[in-house]
Amino acid sequence: MSTPMLASHEGVSTEVNATEHRALHSWEPRDHYEMLQISKLVPGSGRVCLVGRVVNFYEQPKPTKMPRAAKGCLKVHLRDDSGVILVRLWYAQVDYQLRLGQLVSLFATHISDVDPVGSTSRTVHTASYAATIFPEHDNSCYVDIQADAIYGALIRTPLGYDSEKQLAGLITLKSFINGGHEVLDGKVLVFVKSVGGRKKCTA
């Protein structure tokens, strides 16, 4: 992106720049977008900006012969320090090259509640809200992937973490395999080293 993105949060001007993703058209907001944490979102129309990390995503292709029609949808779970949002990111020509852990700025014009009907999540992160965007067709929405070299320490702690308290439900990977997966709100703290095909693991 050639120009910085500006948004106001509690009276403070926040500069969002240093993007590493250049596959999408150059973009800058033409109107004011209110910068909010995910927990502060309200369903309905309105220009909002939020920043979160990719904690899960999967693709739903939609084959078509129409050159400008959507060819698929990326369902992305973004998390900040307050909650999780499901982003339905439609695409036609753009390759977003998402990775787990990437820091993403989302500019959207409508927020909705997550539809519980048929929404079996593929992640332990339960989304409270959803946003559907198609930046190639709608110039009022955008996703901006930030460079970790500048924002590497932002949004790195688990949800609900308090430095003065033990994280509730934290168990070892071995305990999880040996029945801990049945524990309500059980948590395993892991470091994602690589992403690839399934492998047989032993604890």
CSV table of C-alpha atoms in Angstrom, one decimal:
chain,number,residue,atom,x,y,z
A,1,MET,CA,0.0,0.0,0.0
A,2,SER,CA,1.4,3.3,-1.0
A,3,THR,CA,-0.1,5.5,1.7
A,4,PRO,CA,-0.7,5.0,5.5
A,5,MET,CA,-4.1,4.2,6.8
A,6,LEU,CA,-5.4,6.4,9.7
A,7,ALA,CA,-8.1,5.6,12.2
A,8,SER,CA,-9.1,7.1,15.5
A,9,HIS,CA,-9.4,5.1,18.7
A,10,GLU,CA,-10.4,6.9,21.9
A,11,GLY,CA,-9.1,10.2,20.6
A,12,VAL,CA,-5.7,8.8,19.6
A,13,SER,CA,-4.6,8.8,15.9
A,14,THR,CA,-3.3,5.4,15.0
A,15,GLU,CA,-1.1,4.9,11.9
A,16,VAL,CA,-1.4,1.6,10.2
A,17,ASN,CA,1.3,1.1,7.6
A,18,ALA,CA,4.3,-1.1,6.6
A,19,THR,CA,2.2,-3.6,4.8
A,20,GLU,CA,3.8,-6.6,3.2
A,21,HIS,CA,0.8,-7.6,1.0
A,22,ARG,CA,0.7,-5.8,-2.4
A,23,ALA,CA,-1.5,-8.1,-4.5
A,24,LEU,CA,-4.6,-6.0,-4.0
A,25,HIS,CA,-5.1,-2.6,-5.6
A,26,SER,CA,-3.7,0.4,-3.8
A,27,TRP,CA,-6.3,1.7,-1.3
A,28,GLU,CA,-6.8,4.3,1.3
A,29,PRO,CA,-10.0,5.1,3.2
A,30,ARG,CA,-12.1,7.9,1.7
A,31,ASP,CA,-14.2,8.2,4.9
A,32,HIS,CA,-13.7,7.9,8.6
A,33,TYR,CA,-13.5,4.4,10.0
A,34,GLU,CA,-13.9,3.9,13.8
A,35,MET,CA,-11.1,1.8,15.2
A,36,LEU,CA,-12.6,-0.7,17.7
A,37,GLN,CA,-11.7,-3.9,19.6
A,38,ILE,CA,-13.7,-6.9,18.5
A,39,SER,CA,-15.6,-7.0,21.8
A,40,LYS,CA,-16.8,-3.4,21.2
A,41,LEU,CA,-18.4,-4.2,17.8
A,42,VAL,CA,-22.1,-3.8,17.3
A,43,PRO,CA,-24.1,-5.6,14.7
A,44,GLY,CA,-25.3,-3.3,11.9
A,45,SER,CA,-24.0,-1.0,9.3
A,46,GLY,CA,-21.1,1.4,10.0
A,47,ARG,CA,-17.5,1.9,8.9
A,48,VAL,CA,-15.2,0.2,11.4
A,49,CYS,CA,-11.5,-0.8,11.4
A,50,LEU,CA,-10.1,-3.5,13.6
A,51,VAL,CA,-6.7,-5.2,13.9
A,52,GLY,CA,-6.3,-8.9,14.7
A,53,ARG,CA,-4.2,-12.0,14.1
A,54,VAL,CA,-5.2,-14.9,11.9
A,55,VAL,CA,-5.9,-17.9,14.2
A,56,ASN,CA,-7.6,-20.1,11.6
A,57,PHE,CA,-8.7,-20.0,8.0
A,58,TYR,CA,-9.9,-22.3,5.3
A,59,GLU,CA,-11.0,-21.9,1.7
A,60,GLN,CA,-14.3,-22.6,0.0
A,61,PRO,CA,-13.7,-22.5,-3.8
A,62,LYS,CA,-16.5,-21.5,-6.1
A,63,PRO,CA,-15.6,-22.4,-9.7
A,64,THR,CA,-16.9,-20.0,-12.3
A,65,LYS,CA,-16.1,-19.0,-15.9
A,66,MET,CA,-17.1,-15.4,-15.3
A,67,PRO,CA,-13.9,-13.3,-15.2
A,68,ARG,CA,-15.1,-10.8,-12.5
A,69,ALA,CA,-17.2,-13.2,-10.5
A,70,ALA,CA,-16.0,-14.5,-7.1
A,71,LYS,CA,-13.9,-17.6,-7.5
A,72,GLY,CA,-14.1,-18.5,-3.8
A,73,CYS,CA,-14.3,-17.4,-0.2
A,74,LEU,CA,-11.6,-17.5,2.5
A,75,LYS,CA,-13.2,-17.9,6.0
A,76,VAL,CA,-10.8,-16.3,8.3
A,77,HIS,CA,-10.9,-16.1,12.1
A,78,LEU,CA,-9.2,-13.0,13.4
A,79,ARG,CA,-8.4,-12.5,17.1
A,80,ASP,CA,-7.5,-9.5,19.1
A,81,ASP,CA,-7.0,-9.2,22.9
A,82,SER,CA,-10.8,-9.0,23.4
A,83,GLY,CA,-12.5,-11.6,21.1
A,84,VAL,CA,-12.7,-13.3,17.7
A,85,ILE,CA,-14.5,-12.3,14.5
A,86,LEU,CA,-15.2,-14.5,11.4
A,87,VAL,CA,-14.3,-12.7,8.2
A,88,ARG,CA,-15.8,-14.1,5.0
A,89,LEU,CA,-13.2,-12.8,2.4
A,90,TRP,CA,-14.5,-13.3,-1.1
A,91,TYR,CA,-11.9,-13.1,-3.9
A,92,ALA,CA,-11.8,-13.2,-7.8
A,93,GLN,CA,-8.2,-12.5,-8.9
A,94,VAL,CA,-6.3,-11.7,-5.7
A,95,ASP,CA,-4.1,-14.2,-4.0
A,96,TYR,CA,-4.1,-13.2,-0.3
A,97,GLN,CA,-1.4,-15.7,0.8
A,98,LEU,CA,-2.7,-15.8,4.4
A,99,ARG,CA,-0.6,-17.5,7.1
A,100,LEU,CA,-1.4,-18.4,10.7
A,101,GLY,CA,-0.3,-15.6,13.0
A,102,GLN,CA,-0.4,-12.8,10.5
A,103,LEU,CA,-1.4,-9.4,11.8
A,104,VAL,CA,-4.3,-8.1,9.7
A,105,SER,CA,-6.1,-4.8,9.6
A,106,LEU,CA,-9.8,-5.2,8.5
A,107,PHE,CA,-11.9,-2.3,7.1
A,108,ALA,CA,-15.6,-3.2,6.9
A,109,THR,CA,-18.9,-1.5,6.5
A,110,HIS,CA,-21.2,-4.0,8.1
A,111,ILE,CA,-21.0,-6.3,11.1
A,112,SER,CA,-23.4,-9.2,11.8
A,113,ASP,CA,-23.9,-11.8,14.5
A,114,VAL,CA,-22.6,-15.3,13.7
A,115,ASP,CA,-25.4,-17.4,12.4
A,116,PRO,CA,-25.5,-20.5,14.6
A,117,VAL,CA,-27.5,-22.6,12.0
A,118,GLY,CA,-25.0,-24.8,10.2
A,119,SER,CA,-22.0,-22.9,11.4
A,120,THR,CA,-19.9,-25.8,12.7
A,121,SER,CA,-16.6,-24.1,13.4
A,122,ARG,CA,-13.3,-25.6,12.5
A,123,THR,CA,-11.5,-23.8,15.3
A,124,VAL,CA,-11.6,-23.7,19.0
A,125,HIS,CA,-11.9,-19.9,18.7
A,126,THR,CA,-15.6,-19.1,18.9
A,127,ALA,CA,-16.4,-16.0,16.8
A,128,SER,CA,-18.9,-13.5,18.3
A,129,TYR,CA,-19.3,-11.5,15.1
A,130,ALA,CA,-18.9,-11.8,11.4
A,131,ALA,CA,-18.0,-9.6,8.5
A,132,THR,CA,-18.4,-10.3,4.8
A,133,ILE,CA,-16.2,-8.4,2.4
A,134,PHE,CA,-15.3,-8.5,-1.3
A,135,PRO,CA,-12.6,-5.8,-1.7
A,136,GLU,CA,-12.2,-6.4,-5.5
A,137,HIS,CA,-15.8,-5.3,-6.0
A,138,ASP,CA,-16.4,-3.0,-3.0
A,139,ASN,CA,-14.0,-0.2,-2.6
A,140,SER,CA,-15.3,0.7,0.9
A,141,CYS,CA,-13.8,-2.5,2.4
A,142,TYR,CA,-10.2,-3.8,2.6
A,143,VAL,CA,-7.8,-6.2,4.3
A,144,ASP,CA,-4.2,-5.0,5.0
A,145,ILE,CA,-1.6,-7.6,6.1
A,146,GLN,CA,0.9,-5.9,8.3
A,147,ALA,CA,4.7,-6.6,8.5
A,148,ASP,CA,5.6,-8.5,11.7
A,149,ALA,CA,9.0,-6.8,11.8
A,150,ILE,CA,7.2,-3.7,13.2
A,151,TYR,CA,4.2,-5.2,15.0
A,152,GLY,CA,5.7,-8.5,16.1
A,153,ALA,CA,4.7,-8.2,19.8
A,154,LEU,CA,1.1,-7.0,19.2
A,155,ILE,CA,-1.8,-9.4,20.1
A,156,ARG,CA,0.4,-12.3,21.2
A,157,THR,CA,-1.1,-13.3,24.5
A,158,PRO,CA,-4.0,-15.9,24.8
A,159,LEU,CA,-7.5,-14.6,25.3
A,160,GLY,CA,-8.3,-14.0,28.9
A,161,TYR,CA,-4.7,-13.9,29.9
A,162,ASP,CA,-3.8,-12.1,33.2
A,163,SER,CA,-0.2,-11.8,34.1
A,164,GLU,CA,-1.2,-12.0,37.8
A,165,LYS,CA,-3.3,-15.1,37.5
A,166,GLN,CA,-2.8,-18.6,36.2
A,167,LEU,CA,-4.5,-19.2,32.9
A,168,ALA,CA,-7.6,-21.3,33.6
A,169,GLY,CA,-7.9,-24.7,31.9
A,170,LEU,CA,-4.3,-24.9,30.8
A,171,ILE,CA,-3.2,-28.5,30.3
A,172,THR,CA,-0.3,-30.3,28.6
A,173,LEU,CA,-0.5,-31.8,25.1
A,174,LYS,CA,-0.1,-35.3,26.6
A,175,SER,CA,-3.0,-34.7,29.0
A,176,PHE,CA,-5.1,-33.4,26.1
A,177,ILE,CA,-4.5,-36.6,24.1
A,178,ASN,CA,-5.2,-38.8,27.1
A,179,GLY,CA,-8.7,-37.4,27.7
A,180,GLY,CA,-8.1,-33.8,28.3
A,181,HIS,CA,-10.0,-32.9,25.1
A,182,GLU,CA,-13.2,-33.6,27.1
A,183,VAL,CA,-12.5,-30.9,29.6
A,184,LEU,CA,-14.7,-27.8,29.1
A,185,ASP,CA,-12.6,-24.8,28.0
A,186,GLY,CA,-9.4,-26.8,28.1
A,187,LYS,CA,-6.4,-25.0,26.7
A,188,VAL,CA,-3.1,-26.2,25.2
A,189,LEU,CA,-0.4,-23.6,24.7
A,190,VAL,CA,1.6,-24.4,21.5
A,191,PHE,CA,4.0,-22.8,19.2
A,192,VAL,CA,3.2,-23.3,15.5
A,193,LYS,CA,6.5,-24.2,13.8
A,194,SER,CA,5.2,-25.2,10.4
A,195,VAL,CA,2.0,-25.9,8.5
A,196,GLY,CA,1.7,-28.8,6.2
A,197,GLY,CA,0.2,-32.2,5.6
A,198,ARG,CA,-1.0,-34.4,8.5
A,199,LYS,CA,1.6,-36.3,10.4
A,200,LYS,CA,1.4,-39.0,13.1
A,201,CYS,CA,2.4,-37.5,16.4
A,202,THR,CA,3.2,-39.1,19.7
A,203,ALA,CA,3.2,-37.5,23.1
